[in-house]
């Protein structure tokens, strides 16, 4: 499967009792599809996967697949720091019809590089669903090395990487290493850093899995499509138009600013699961200013 375009790492909206707002989630799904996204990710980091129960995690994936109903690609967040749990969630996602699974590197354990290959290979060998490895060392304490990314690309069933190490050089090195092995067309690199999506795609990335697209989906879709159509003049314009907002959406831990922005815009989002909590007043003002300047509130 090819992964190309704009994928939204969706929030999990909660009601006032901090239970999943199923109606609100379905509403958000339909809004994002109407804006031209290529795919949606449920129960990922932006979806507060660390604080939803196993049963809730499965329910989010079920709702996503059901409501999308084949209109765009559905990607289930199924990563865990235990291979057995990641395997269970990935099998479940395949069984309910998700198009792919996004698996964050095992966090806290800090597995060795060869252990990462073993982790992903084990899941790929036991699940009939394309896998996307997710590298975000700032959250996990574990970084997928360039050489490891190439080894993953050689494994049947592992078809992409979401790269969020914050380095365009790293993406360049991965793409060059894949090219030397003739793998660059079979293994996609997706931006996991919204503010770096333009340069990442310029050096070989094929799209983005974006948290900020929950808030400013129209411009993110336009920018990514402009890059895919080699219109870098328009893409640069959109990049700079979005830059301050993207930075404001990460002024505190994701998804706190994103859900806050969605509430301000009138979209279903709701409260946070502890230990996350509301934004500090000074950061809230930064976010409001960016939203107003973007004509979103």
PDB file of C-alpha atoms in Angstrom:
ATOM      1  CA  UNK A   1       0.000   0.000   0.000  1.00  0.00           C
ATOM      2  CA  UNK A   2       1.225   3.484  -0.825  1.00  0.00           C
ATOM      3  CA  UNK A   3       0.889   6.170   1.829  1.00  0.00           C
ATOM      4  CA  UNK A   4       0.723   9.577   0.202  1.00  0.00           C
ATOM      5  CA  UNK A   5      -0.960  12.838   1.107  1.00  0.00           C
ATOM      6  CA  UNK A   6      -2.521  14.255   4.255  1.00  0.00           C
ATOM      7  CA  UNK A   7      -3.414  11.955   7.131  1.00  0.00           C
ATOM      8  CA  UNK A   8      -4.938  13.429  10.282  1.00  0.00           C
ATOM      9  CA  UNK A   9      -3.901  12.108  13.685  1.00  0.00           C
ATOM     10  CA  UNK A  10      -7.342  12.538  15.188  1.00  0.00           C
ATOM     11  CA  UNK A  11      -8.180  13.574  18.714  1.00  0.00           C
ATOM     12  CA  UNK A  12     -10.445  11.359  20.763  1.00  0.00           C
ATOM     13  CA  UNK A  13     -13.314  13.619  21.854  1.00  0.00           C
ATOM     14  CA  UNK A  14     -14.649  13.058  25.350  1.00  0.00           C
ATOM     15  CA  UNK A  15     -17.937  14.098  26.918  1.00  0.00           C
ATOM     16  CA  UNK A  16     -18.242  15.973  30.209  1.00  0.00           C
ATOM     17  CA  UNK A  17     -17.748  12.699  32.083  1.00  0.00           C
ATOM     18  CA  UNK A  18     -14.541  12.040  30.119  1.00  0.00           C
ATOM     19  CA  UNK A  19     -16.064   9.128  28.247  1.00  0.00           C
ATOM     20  CA  UNK A  20     -15.665   8.741  24.480  1.00  0.00           C
ATOM     21  CA  UNK A  21     -17.999  11.085  22.622  1.00  0.00           C
ATOM     22  CA  UNK A  22     -18.907   8.671  19.832  1.00  0.00           C
ATOM     23  CA  UNK A  23     -21.267  11.067  18.049  1.00  0.00           C
ATOM     24  CA  UNK A  24     -18.651  13.829  18.190  1.00  0.00           C
ATOM     25  CA  UNK A  25     -15.954  11.497  16.861  1.00  0.00           C
ATOM     26  CA  UNK A  26     -18.131  10.526  13.914  1.00  0.00           C
ATOM     27  CA  UNK A  27     -18.859  14.195  13.231  1.00  0.00           C
ATOM     28  CA  UNK A  28     -15.146  15.027  13.183  1.00  0.00           C
ATOM     29  CA  UNK A  29     -14.452  12.107  10.850  1.00  0.00           C
ATOM     30  CA  UNK A  30     -16.999  13.348   8.323  1.00  0.00           C
ATOM     31  CA  UNK A  31     -15.778  16.931   8.513  1.00  0.00           C
ATOM     32  CA  UNK A  32     -12.179  15.927   7.811  1.00  0.00           C
ATOM     33  CA  UNK A  33     -13.166  13.677   4.918  1.00  0.00           C
ATOM     34  CA  UNK A  34     -15.182  16.535   3.430  1.00  0.00           C
ATOM     35  CA  UNK A  35     -12.027  18.679   3.521  1.00  0.00           C
ATOM     36  CA  UNK A  36     -10.159  16.279   1.259  1.00  0.00           C
ATOM     37  CA  UNK A  37      -7.868  14.316   3.562  1.00  0.00           C
ATOM     38  CA  UNK A  38      -6.332  11.093   2.295  1.00  0.00           C
ATOM     39  CA  UNK A  39      -6.572   9.173   5.539  1.00  0.00           C
ATOM     40  CA  UNK A  40      -7.396   9.277   9.243  1.00  0.00           C
ATOM     41  CA  UNK A  41      -5.556   7.888  12.246  1.00  0.00           C
ATOM     42  CA  UNK A  42      -7.472   6.810  15.332  1.00  0.00           C
ATOM     43  CA  UNK A  43      -6.146   6.022  18.810  1.00  0.00           C
ATOM     44  CA  UNK A  44      -2.707   7.456  18.239  1.00  0.00           C
ATOM     45  CA  UNK A  45      -0.760   9.821  20.456  1.00  0.00           C
ATOM     46  CA  UNK A  46      -3.033  12.740  19.531  1.00  0.00           C
ATOM     47  CA  UNK A  47      -5.962  10.479  20.410  1.00  0.00           C
ATOM     48  CA  UNK A  48      -4.655  10.118  23.993  1.00  0.00           C
ATOM     49  CA  UNK A  49      -3.913   6.448  23.488  1.00  0.00           C
ATOM     50  CA  UNK A  50      -1.849   6.362  26.669  1.00  0.00           C
ATOM     51  CA  UNK A  51      -4.884   7.068  28.862  1.00  0.00           C
ATOM     52  CA  UNK A  52      -7.730   5.247  27.131  1.00  0.00           C
ATOM     53  CA  UNK A  53      -8.447   1.687  28.180  1.00  0.00           C
ATOM     54  CA  UNK A  54      -7.804  -1.309  25.959  1.00  0.00           C
ATOM     55  CA  UNK A  55     -11.550  -1.617  25.344  1.00  0.00           C
ATOM     56  CA  UNK A  56     -11.843   2.092  24.513  1.00  0.00           C
ATOM     57  CA  UNK A  57      -8.861   1.799  22.185  1.00  0.00           C
ATOM     58  CA  UNK A  58     -10.631  -0.951  20.278  1.00  0.00           C
ATOM     59  CA  UNK A  59     -13.873   1.016  20.218  1.00  0.00           C
ATOM     60  CA  UNK A  60     -12.178   4.078  18.702  1.00  0.00           C
ATOM     61  CA  UNK A  61     -10.781   1.907  15.916  1.00  0.00           C
ATOM     62  CA  UNK A  62     -14.176   0.270  15.346  1.00  0.00           C
ATOM     63  CA  UNK A  63     -15.900   3.654  15.059  1.00  0.00           C
ATOM     64  CA  UNK A  64     -13.226   4.972  12.706  1.00  0.00           C
ATOM     65  CA  UNK A  65     -13.509   2.037  10.300  1.00  0.00           C
ATOM     66  CA  UNK A  66     -17.303   2.022  10.463  1.00  0.00           C
ATOM     67  CA  UNK A  67     -17.802   5.748   9.881  1.00  0.00           C
ATOM     68  CA  UNK A  68     -15.165   6.105   7.161  1.00  0.00           C
ATOM     69  CA  UNK A  69     -16.703   3.167   5.297  1.00  0.00           C
ATOM     70  CA  UNK A  70     -13.943   3.007   2.701  1.00  0.00           C
ATOM     71  CA  UNK A  71     -13.980   6.697   1.738  1.00  0.00           C
ATOM     72  CA  UNK A  72     -10.357   7.307   2.800  1.00  0.00           C
ATOM     73  CA  UNK A  73      -7.609   5.162   4.295  1.00  0.00           C
ATOM     74  CA  UNK A  74      -8.049   4.212   7.948  1.00  0.00           C
ATOM     75  CA  UNK A  75      -4.976   3.820  10.120  1.00  0.00           C
ATOM     76  CA  UNK A  76      -5.240   2.359  13.600  1.00  0.00           C
ATOM     77  CA  UNK A  77      -2.799   3.352  16.299  1.00  0.00           C
ATOM     78  CA  UNK A  78      -1.734   0.008  17.740  1.00  0.00           C
ATOM     79  CA  UNK A  79       1.674   0.597  19.295  1.00  0.00           C
ATOM     80  CA  UNK A  80       2.639  -0.413  22.804  1.00  0.00           C
ATOM     81  CA  UNK A  81       5.759  -0.916  24.867  1.00  0.00           C
ATOM     82  CA  UNK A  82       4.840  -4.607  25.028  1.00  0.00           C
ATOM     83  CA  UNK A  83       5.080  -6.511  21.761  1.00  0.00           C
ATOM     84  CA  UNK A  84       2.281  -8.828  22.870  1.00  0.00           C
ATOM     85  CA  UNK A  85      -0.138  -5.924  23.421  1.00  0.00           C
ATOM     86  CA  UNK A  86       0.828  -4.240  20.153  1.00  0.00           C
ATOM     87  CA  UNK A  87       0.262  -7.558  18.398  1.00  0.00           C
ATOM     88  CA  UNK A  88      -3.164  -7.942  19.982  1.00  0.00           C
ATOM     89  CA  UNK A  89      -4.282  -4.439  18.985  1.00  0.00           C
ATOM     90  CA  UNK A  90      -2.899  -4.852  15.469  1.00  0.00           C
ATOM     91  CA  UNK A  91      -4.689  -8.183  14.985  1.00  0.00           C
ATOM     92  CA  UNK A  92      -7.907  -6.595  16.220  1.00  0.00           C
ATOM     93  CA  UNK A  93      -7.496  -3.687  13.789  1.00  0.00           C
ATOM     94  CA  UNK A  94      -6.929  -6.041  10.876  1.00  0.00           C
ATOM     95  CA  UNK A  95     -10.004  -8.060  11.855  1.00  0.00           C
ATOM     96  CA  UNK A  96     -12.310  -5.012  11.951  1.00  0.00           C
ATOM     97  CA  UNK A  97     -11.083  -3.782   8.571  1.00  0.00           C
ATOM     98  CA  UNK A  98      -8.553  -1.017   9.205  1.00  0.00           C
ATOM     99  CA  UNK A  99      -6.372  -0.340   6.176  1.00  0.00           C
ATOM    100  CA  UNK A 100      -3.117  -0.044   8.126  1.00  0.00           C
ATOM    101  CA  UNK A 101      -1.654   0.133  11.621  1.00  0.00           C
ATOM    102  CA  UNK A 102       0.644   2.788  13.069  1.00  0.00           C
ATOM    103  CA  UNK A 103       2.997   1.457  15.738  1.00  0.00           C
ATOM    104  CA  UNK A 104       5.036   3.749  17.923  1.00  0.00           C
ATOM    105  CA  UNK A 105       8.405   2.374  19.021  1.00  0.00           C
ATOM    106  CA  UNK A 106       8.201   0.635  22.396  1.00  0.00           C
ATOM    107  CA  UNK A 107       8.538   3.413  24.959  1.00  0.00           C
ATOM    108  CA  UNK A 108      10.454   3.353  28.242  1.00  0.00           C
ATOM    109  CA  UNK A 109      11.935  -0.089  27.506  1.00  0.00           C
ATOM    110  CA  UNK A 110      14.488   1.513  25.134  1.00  0.00           C
ATOM    111  CA  UNK A 111      14.960  -1.641  23.040  1.00  0.00           C
ATOM    112  CA  UNK A 112      18.184  -2.158  21.100  1.00  0.00           C
ATOM    113  CA  UNK A 113      18.133  -1.509  17.350  1.00  0.00           C
ATOM    114  CA  UNK A 114      18.048  -5.198  16.484  1.00  0.00           C
ATOM    115  CA  UNK A 115      15.251  -5.618  19.038  1.00  0.00           C
ATOM    116  CA  UNK A 116      13.225  -2.987  17.184  1.00  0.00           C
ATOM    117  CA  UNK A 117      13.566  -4.989  13.981  1.00  0.00           C
ATOM    118  CA  UNK A 118      12.466  -8.094  15.876  1.00  0.00           C
ATOM    119  CA  UNK A 119       9.514  -6.253  17.449  1.00  0.00           C
ATOM    120  CA  UNK A 120       8.103  -4.992  14.172  1.00  0.00           C
ATOM    121  CA  UNK A 121       8.962  -8.183  12.275  1.00  0.00           C
ATOM    122  CA  UNK A 122       7.119 -10.296  14.835  1.00  0.00           C
ATOM    123  CA  UNK A 123       3.954  -8.247  14.412  1.00  0.00           C
ATOM    124  CA  UNK A 124       4.252  -8.110  10.616  1.00  0.00           C
ATOM    125  CA  UNK A 125       4.619 -11.880  10.416  1.00  0.00           C
ATOM    126  CA  UNK A 126       1.442 -12.475  12.410  1.00  0.00           C
ATOM    127  CA  UNK A 127      -0.864  -9.760  11.064  1.00  0.00           C
ATOM    128  CA  UNK A 128      -2.220  -9.329   7.556  1.00  0.00           C
ATOM    129  CA  UNK A 129      -2.234  -5.528   7.564  1.00  0.00           C
ATOM    130  CA  UNK A 130       0.334  -2.956   6.380  1.00  0.00           C
ATOM    131  CA  UNK A 131       2.400  -1.513   9.221  1.00  0.00           C
ATOM    132  CA  UNK A 132       3.776   1.997   9.655  1.00  0.00           C
ATOM    133  CA  UNK A 133       6.617   2.348  12.153  1.00  0.00           C
ATOM    134  CA  UNK A 134       6.408   5.533  14.213  1.00  0.00           C
ATOM    135  CA  UNK A 135       9.644   7.156  15.331  1.00  0.00           C
ATOM    136  CA  UNK A 136       9.249   9.908  17.942  1.00  0.00           C
ATOM    137  CA  UNK A 137      12.236   9.704  20.298  1.00  0.00           C
ATOM    138  CA  UNK A 138      11.237  12.821  22.257  1.00  0.00           C
ATOM    139  CA  UNK A 139       8.326  10.807  23.663  1.00  0.00           C
ATOM    140  CA  UNK A 140       9.705   7.290  23.728  1.00  0.00           C
ATOM    141  CA  UNK A 141      13.387   7.601  24.561  1.00  0.00           C
ATOM    142  CA  UNK A 142      14.058   5.339  21.594  1.00  0.00           C
ATOM    143  CA  UNK A 143      15.230   6.390  18.127  1.00  0.00           C
ATOM    144  CA  UNK A 144      14.984   4.272  14.985  1.00  0.00           C
ATOM    145  CA  UNK A 145      18.416   4.574  13.384  1.00  0.00           C
ATOM    146  CA  UNK A 146      18.785   5.086   9.643  1.00  0.00           C
ATOM    147  CA  UNK A 147      20.173   1.584   9.208  1.00  0.00           C
ATOM    148  CA  UNK A 148      17.289   0.150  11.214  1.00  0.00           C
ATOM    149  CA  UNK A 149      14.731   1.948   9.054  1.00  0.00           C
ATOM    150  CA  UNK A 150      16.286   0.289   6.005  1.00  0.00           C
ATOM    151  CA  UNK A 151      16.108  -3.127   7.692  1.00  0.00           C
ATOM    152  CA  UNK A 152      12.441  -2.520   8.485  1.00  0.00           C
ATOM    153  CA  UNK A 153      11.814  -1.601   4.848  1.00  0.00           C
ATOM    154  CA  UNK A 154      13.028  -5.053   3.843  1.00  0.00           C
ATOM    155  CA  UNK A 155      10.412  -6.790   6.020  1.00  0.00           C
ATOM    156  CA  UNK A 156       7.230  -7.888   4.254  1.00  0.00           C
ATOM    157  CA  UNK A 157       4.302  -5.954   5.641  1.00  0.00           C
ATOM    158  CA  UNK A 158       6.239  -2.968   6.997  1.00  0.00           C
ATOM    159  CA  UNK A 159       5.515  -0.338   4.400  1.00  0.00           C
ATOM    160  CA  UNK A 160       6.253   3.111   5.829  1.00  0.00           C
ATOM    161  CA  UNK A 161       7.723   5.139   8.660  1.00  0.00           C
ATOM    162  CA  UNK A 162       6.289   8.195  10.375  1.00  0.00           C
ATOM    163  CA  UNK A 163       9.437  10.166  11.125  1.00  0.00           C
ATOM    164  CA  UNK A 164       9.189  12.630  14.011  1.00  0.00           C
ATOM    165  CA  UNK A 165      12.761  12.928  15.202  1.00  0.00           C
ATOM    166  CA  UNK A 166      12.751  16.580  14.150  1.00  0.00           C
ATOM    167  CA  UNK A 167      15.562  16.279  11.632  1.00  0.00           C
ATOM    168  CA  UNK A 168      15.365  16.839   7.892  1.00  0.00           C
ATOM    169  CA  UNK A 169      18.924  15.494   7.688  1.00  0.00           C
ATOM    170  CA  UNK A 170      17.691  12.231   9.216  1.00  0.00           C
ATOM    171  CA  UNK A 171      14.958  11.936   6.583  1.00  0.00           C
ATOM    172  CA  UNK A 172      17.497  12.695   3.854  1.00  0.00           C
ATOM    173  CA  UNK A 173      19.750   9.934   5.147  1.00  0.00           C
ATOM    174  CA  UNK A 174      16.878   7.447   5.313  1.00  0.00           C
ATOM    175  CA  UNK A 175      15.733   8.249   1.783  1.00  0.00           C
ATOM    176  CA  UNK A 176      19.257   8.037   0.371  1.00  0.00           C
ATOM    177  CA  UNK A 177      19.854   4.718   2.138  1.00  0.00           C
ATOM    178  CA  UNK A 178      16.544   3.360   0.827  1.00  0.00           C
ATOM    179  CA  UNK A 179      17.459   4.509  -2.690  1.00  0.00           C
ATOM    180  CA  UNK A 180      20.772   2.678  -2.558  1.00  0.00           C
ATOM    181  CA  UNK A 181      18.816  -0.501  -1.808  1.00  0.00           C
ATOM    182  CA  UNK A 182      16.186   0.214  -4.463  1.00  0.00           C
ATOM    183  CA  UNK A 183      13.498   0.515  -1.794  1.00  0.00           C
ATOM    184  CA  UNK A 184      12.526   4.178  -2.082  1.00  0.00           C
ATOM    185  CA  UNK A 185       9.327   3.457  -4.058  1.00  0.00           C
ATOM    186  CA  UNK A 186       8.186   0.616  -1.811  1.00  0.00           C
ATOM    187  CA  UNK A 187       8.721   2.208   1.616  1.00  0.00           C
ATOM    188  CA  UNK A 188       7.158   5.600   2.269  1.00  0.00           C
ATOM    189  CA  UNK A 189       8.401   8.275   4.649  1.00  0.00           C
ATOM    190  CA  UNK A 190       5.682  10.356   6.291  1.00  0.00           C
ATOM    191  CA  UNK A 191       6.342  13.555   8.183  1.00  0.00           C
ATOM    192  CA  UNK A 192       5.536  13.399  11.873  1.00  0.00           C
ATOM    193  CA  UNK A 193       6.560  17.021  12.437  1.00  0.00           C
ATOM    194  CA  UNK A 194       3.950  19.379  11.058  1.00  0.00           C
ATOM    195  CA  UNK A 195       6.280  22.366  10.791  1.00  0.00           C
ATOM    196  CA  UNK A 196       8.817  20.270   8.835  1.00  0.00           C
ATOM    197  CA  UNK A 197       6.380  18.707   6.390  1.00  0.00           C
ATOM    198  CA  UNK A 198       7.447  20.894   3.474  1.00  0.00           C
ATOM    199  CA  UNK A 199      11.201  20.191   3.757  1.00  0.00           C
ATOM    200  CA  UNK A 200      10.622  16.532   4.617  1.00  0.00           C
ATOM    201  CA  UNK A 201       8.542  16.029   1.489  1.00  0.00           C
ATOM    202  CA  UNK A 202      11.077  17.978  -0.542  1.00  0.00           C
ATOM    203  CA  UNK A 203      13.767  15.405   0.296  1.00  0.00           C
ATOM    204  CA  UNK A 204      11.671  12.292  -0.300  1.00  0.00           C
ATOM    205  CA  UNK A 205       8.696  12.209   2.050  1.00  0.00           C
ATOM    206  CA  UNK A 206       5.313  11.367   0.565  1.00  0.00           C
ATOM    207  CA  UNK A 207       2.965  13.026   3.039  1.00  0.00           C
ATOM    208  CA  UNK A 208       2.213  13.845   6.654  1.00  0.00           C
ATOM    209  CA  UNK A 209       0.425  12.371   9.638  1.00  0.00           C
ATOM    210  CA  UNK A 210      -0.647  15.663  11.141  1.00  0.00           C
ATOM    211  CA  UNK A 211      -2.047  16.703  14.506  1.00  0.00           C
ATOM    212  CA  UNK A 212      -2.488  20.343  13.503  1.00  0.00           C
ATOM    213  CA  UNK A 213      -4.723  19.275  10.612  1.00  0.00           C
ATOM    214  CA  UNK A 214      -7.475  18.693  13.185  1.00  0.00           C
ATOM    215  CA  UNK A 215      -7.514  22.493  13.405  1.00  0.00           C
ATOM    216  CA  UNK A 216      -6.330  23.822  10.016  1.00  0.00           C
ATOM    217  CA  UNK A 217      -7.071  20.940   7.686  1.00  0.00           C
ATOM    218  CA  UNK A 218      -7.825  23.022   4.596  1.00  0.00           C
ATOM    219  CA  UNK A 219      -4.390  24.608   4.381  1.00  0.00           C
ATOM    220  CA  UNK A 220      -2.541  21.424   5.302  1.00  0.00           C
ATOM    221  CA  UNK A 221      -4.295  19.539   2.508  1.00  0.00           C
ATOM    222  CA  UNK A 222      -3.585  22.377   0.082  1.00  0.00           C
ATOM    223  CA  UNK A 223       0.083  22.506   1.025  1.00  0.00           C
ATOM    224  CA  UNK A 224       0.641  18.755   0.761  1.00  0.00           C
ATOM    225  CA  UNK A 225      -1.216  18.567  -2.550  1.00  0.00           C
ATOM    226  CA  UNK A 226       0.816  21.503  -3.844  1.00  0.00           C
ATOM    227  CA  UNK A 227       4.038  19.651  -3.018  1.00  0.00           C
ATOM    228  CA  UNK A 228       2.776  16.476  -4.680  1.00  0.00           C
ATOM    229  CA  UNK A 229       2.003  18.567  -7.772  1.00  0.00           C
ATOM    230  CA  UNK A 230       5.474  20.165  -7.700  1.00  0.00           C
ATOM    231  CA  UNK A 231       4.037  23.607  -6.966  1.00  0.00           C
ATOM    232  CA  UNK A 232       6.613  24.592  -4.375  1.00  0.00           C
ATOM    233  CA  UNK A 233       5.849  28.298  -4.700  1.00  0.00           C
ATOM    234  CA  UNK A 234       2.314  27.769  -3.432  1.00  0.00           C
ATOM    235  CA  UNK A 235       3.487  25.191  -0.886  1.00  0.00           C
ATOM    236  CA  UNK A 236       5.963  27.683   0.588  1.00  0.00           C
ATOM    237  CA  UNK A 237       3.254  30.316   0.858  1.00  0.00           C
ATOM    238  CA  UNK A 238       1.021  27.907   2.763  1.00  0.00           C
ATOM    239  CA  UNK A 239       3.898  26.711   4.952  1.00  0.00           C
ATOM    240  CA  UNK A 240       4.580  30.230   6.168  1.00  0.00           C
ATOM    241  CA  UNK A 241       0.877  30.989   6.540  1.00  0.00           C
ATOM    242  CA  UNK A 242       0.519  28.017   8.902  1.00  0.00           C
ATOM    243  CA  UNK A 243       3.829  28.257  10.736  1.00  0.00           C
ATOM    244  CA  UNK A 244       2.799  30.421  13.696  1.00  0.00           C
ATOM    245  CA  UNK A 245      -0.363  28.411  14.230  1.00  0.00           C
ATOM    246  CA  UNK A 246       1.500  25.114  14.109  1.00  0.00           C
ATOM    247  CA  UNK A 247       3.974  26.397  16.670  1.00  0.00           C
ATOM    248  CA  UNK A 248       1.117  27.557  18.896  1.00  0.00           C
ATOM    249  CA  UNK A 249      -0.497  24.129  18.622  1.00  0.00           C
ATOM    250  CA  UNK A 250       2.632  22.617  20.140  1.00  0.00           C
ATOM    251  CA  UNK A 251       3.316  25.279  22.764  1.00  0.00           C
ATOM    252  CA  UNK A 252       2.273  22.653  25.330  1.00  0.00           C
ATOM    253  CA  UNK A 253       2.119  18.876  25.132  1.00  0.00           C
ATOM    254  CA  UNK A 254       0.100  17.507  22.201  1.00  0.00           C
ATOM    255  CA  UNK A 255      -2.896  17.143  22.109  1.00  0.00           C
ATOM    256  CA  UNK A 256      -3.643  19.773  24.759  1.00  0.00           C
ATOM    257  CA  UNK A 257      -3.444  22.840  22.455  1.00  0.00           C
ATOM    258  CA  UNK A 258      -5.120  20.983  19.578  1.00  0.00           C
ATOM    259  CA  UNK A 259      -8.140  19.943  21.642  1.00  0.00           C
ATOM    260  CA  UNK A 260      -8.298  23.401  23.181  1.00  0.00           C
ATOM    261  CA  UNK A 261      -8.312  24.968  19.710  1.00  0.00           C
ATOM    262  CA  UNK A 262     -11.037  22.600  18.568  1.00  0.00           C
ATOM    263  CA  UNK A 263     -13.181  23.577  21.544  1.00  0.00           C
ATOM    264  CA  UNK A 264     -12.669  27.249  20.724  1.00  0.00           C
ATOM    265  CA  UNK A 265     -13.700  26.541  17.127  1.00  0.00           C
ATOM    266  CA  UNK A 266     -16.819  24.633  18.184  1.00  0.00           C
ATOM    267  CA  UNK A 267     -15.699  21.129  17.213  1.00  0.00           C
ATOM    268  CA  UNK A 268     -16.218  18.086  19.442  1.00  0.00           C
ATOM    269  CA  UNK A 269     -13.139  17.661  21.615  1.00  0.00           C
ATOM    270  CA  UNK A 270     -14.020  17.805  25.282  1.00  0.00           C
ATOM    271  CA  UNK A 271     -11.731  17.541  28.296  1.00  0.00           C
ATOM    272  CA  UNK A 272      -8.463  15.668  28.750  1.00  0.00           C
ATOM    273  CA  UNK A 273      -7.669  12.484  30.572  1.00  0.00           C
ATOM    274  CA  UNK A 274      -5.278  13.039  33.452  1.00  0.00           C
ATOM    275  CA  UNK A 275      -2.358  13.536  33.765  1.00  0.00           C
ATOM    276  CA  UNK A 276      -2.994  16.032  30.938  1.00  0.00           C
ATOM    277  CA  UNK A 277      -4.874  19.152  31.947  1.00  0.00           C
ATOM    278  CA  UNK A 278      -5.899  22.600  30.698  1.00  0.00           C
ATOM    279  CA  UNK A 279      -3.374  25.034  29.245  1.00  0.00           C
ATOM    280  CA  UNK A 280      -1.614  27.743  31.216  1.00  0.00           C
ATOM    281  CA  UNK A 281      -3.225  31.145  30.713  1.00  0.00           C
ATOM    282  CA  UNK A 282      -0.246  32.702  28.935  1.00  0.00           C
ATOM    283  CA  UNK A 283      -0.042  29.822  26.462  1.00  0.00           C
ATOM    284  CA  UNK A 284      -3.778  29.917  25.910  1.00  0.00           C
ATOM    285  CA  UNK A 285      -3.440  33.537  24.837  1.00  0.00           C
ATOM    286  CA  UNK A 286      -0.708  32.576  22.358  1.00  0.00           C
ATOM    287  CA  UNK A 287      -3.023  29.941  20.910  1.00  0.00           C
ATOM    288  CA  UNK A 288      -6.000  32.280  20.686  1.00  0.00           C
ATOM    289  CA  UNK A 289      -3.889  34.919  18.936  1.00  0.00           C
ATOM    290  CA  UNK A 290      -2.686  32.392  16.351  1.00  0.00           C
ATOM    291  CA  UNK A 291      -6.220  31.127  15.733  1.00  0.00           C
ATOM    292  CA  UNK A 292      -7.524  34.656  15.264  1.00  0.00           C
ATOM    293  CA  UNK A 293      -4.719  35.539  12.869  1.00  0.00           C
ATOM    294  CA  UNK A 294      -5.570  32.403  10.898  1.00  0.00           C
ATOM    295  CA  UNK A 295      -9.244  33.422  10.822  1.00  0.00           C
ATOM    296  CA  UNK A 296     -10.247  30.207  12.572  1.00  0.00           C
ATOM    297  CA  UNK A 297     -12.031  31.902  15.481  1.00  0.00           C
TER     298      UNK A 297
END
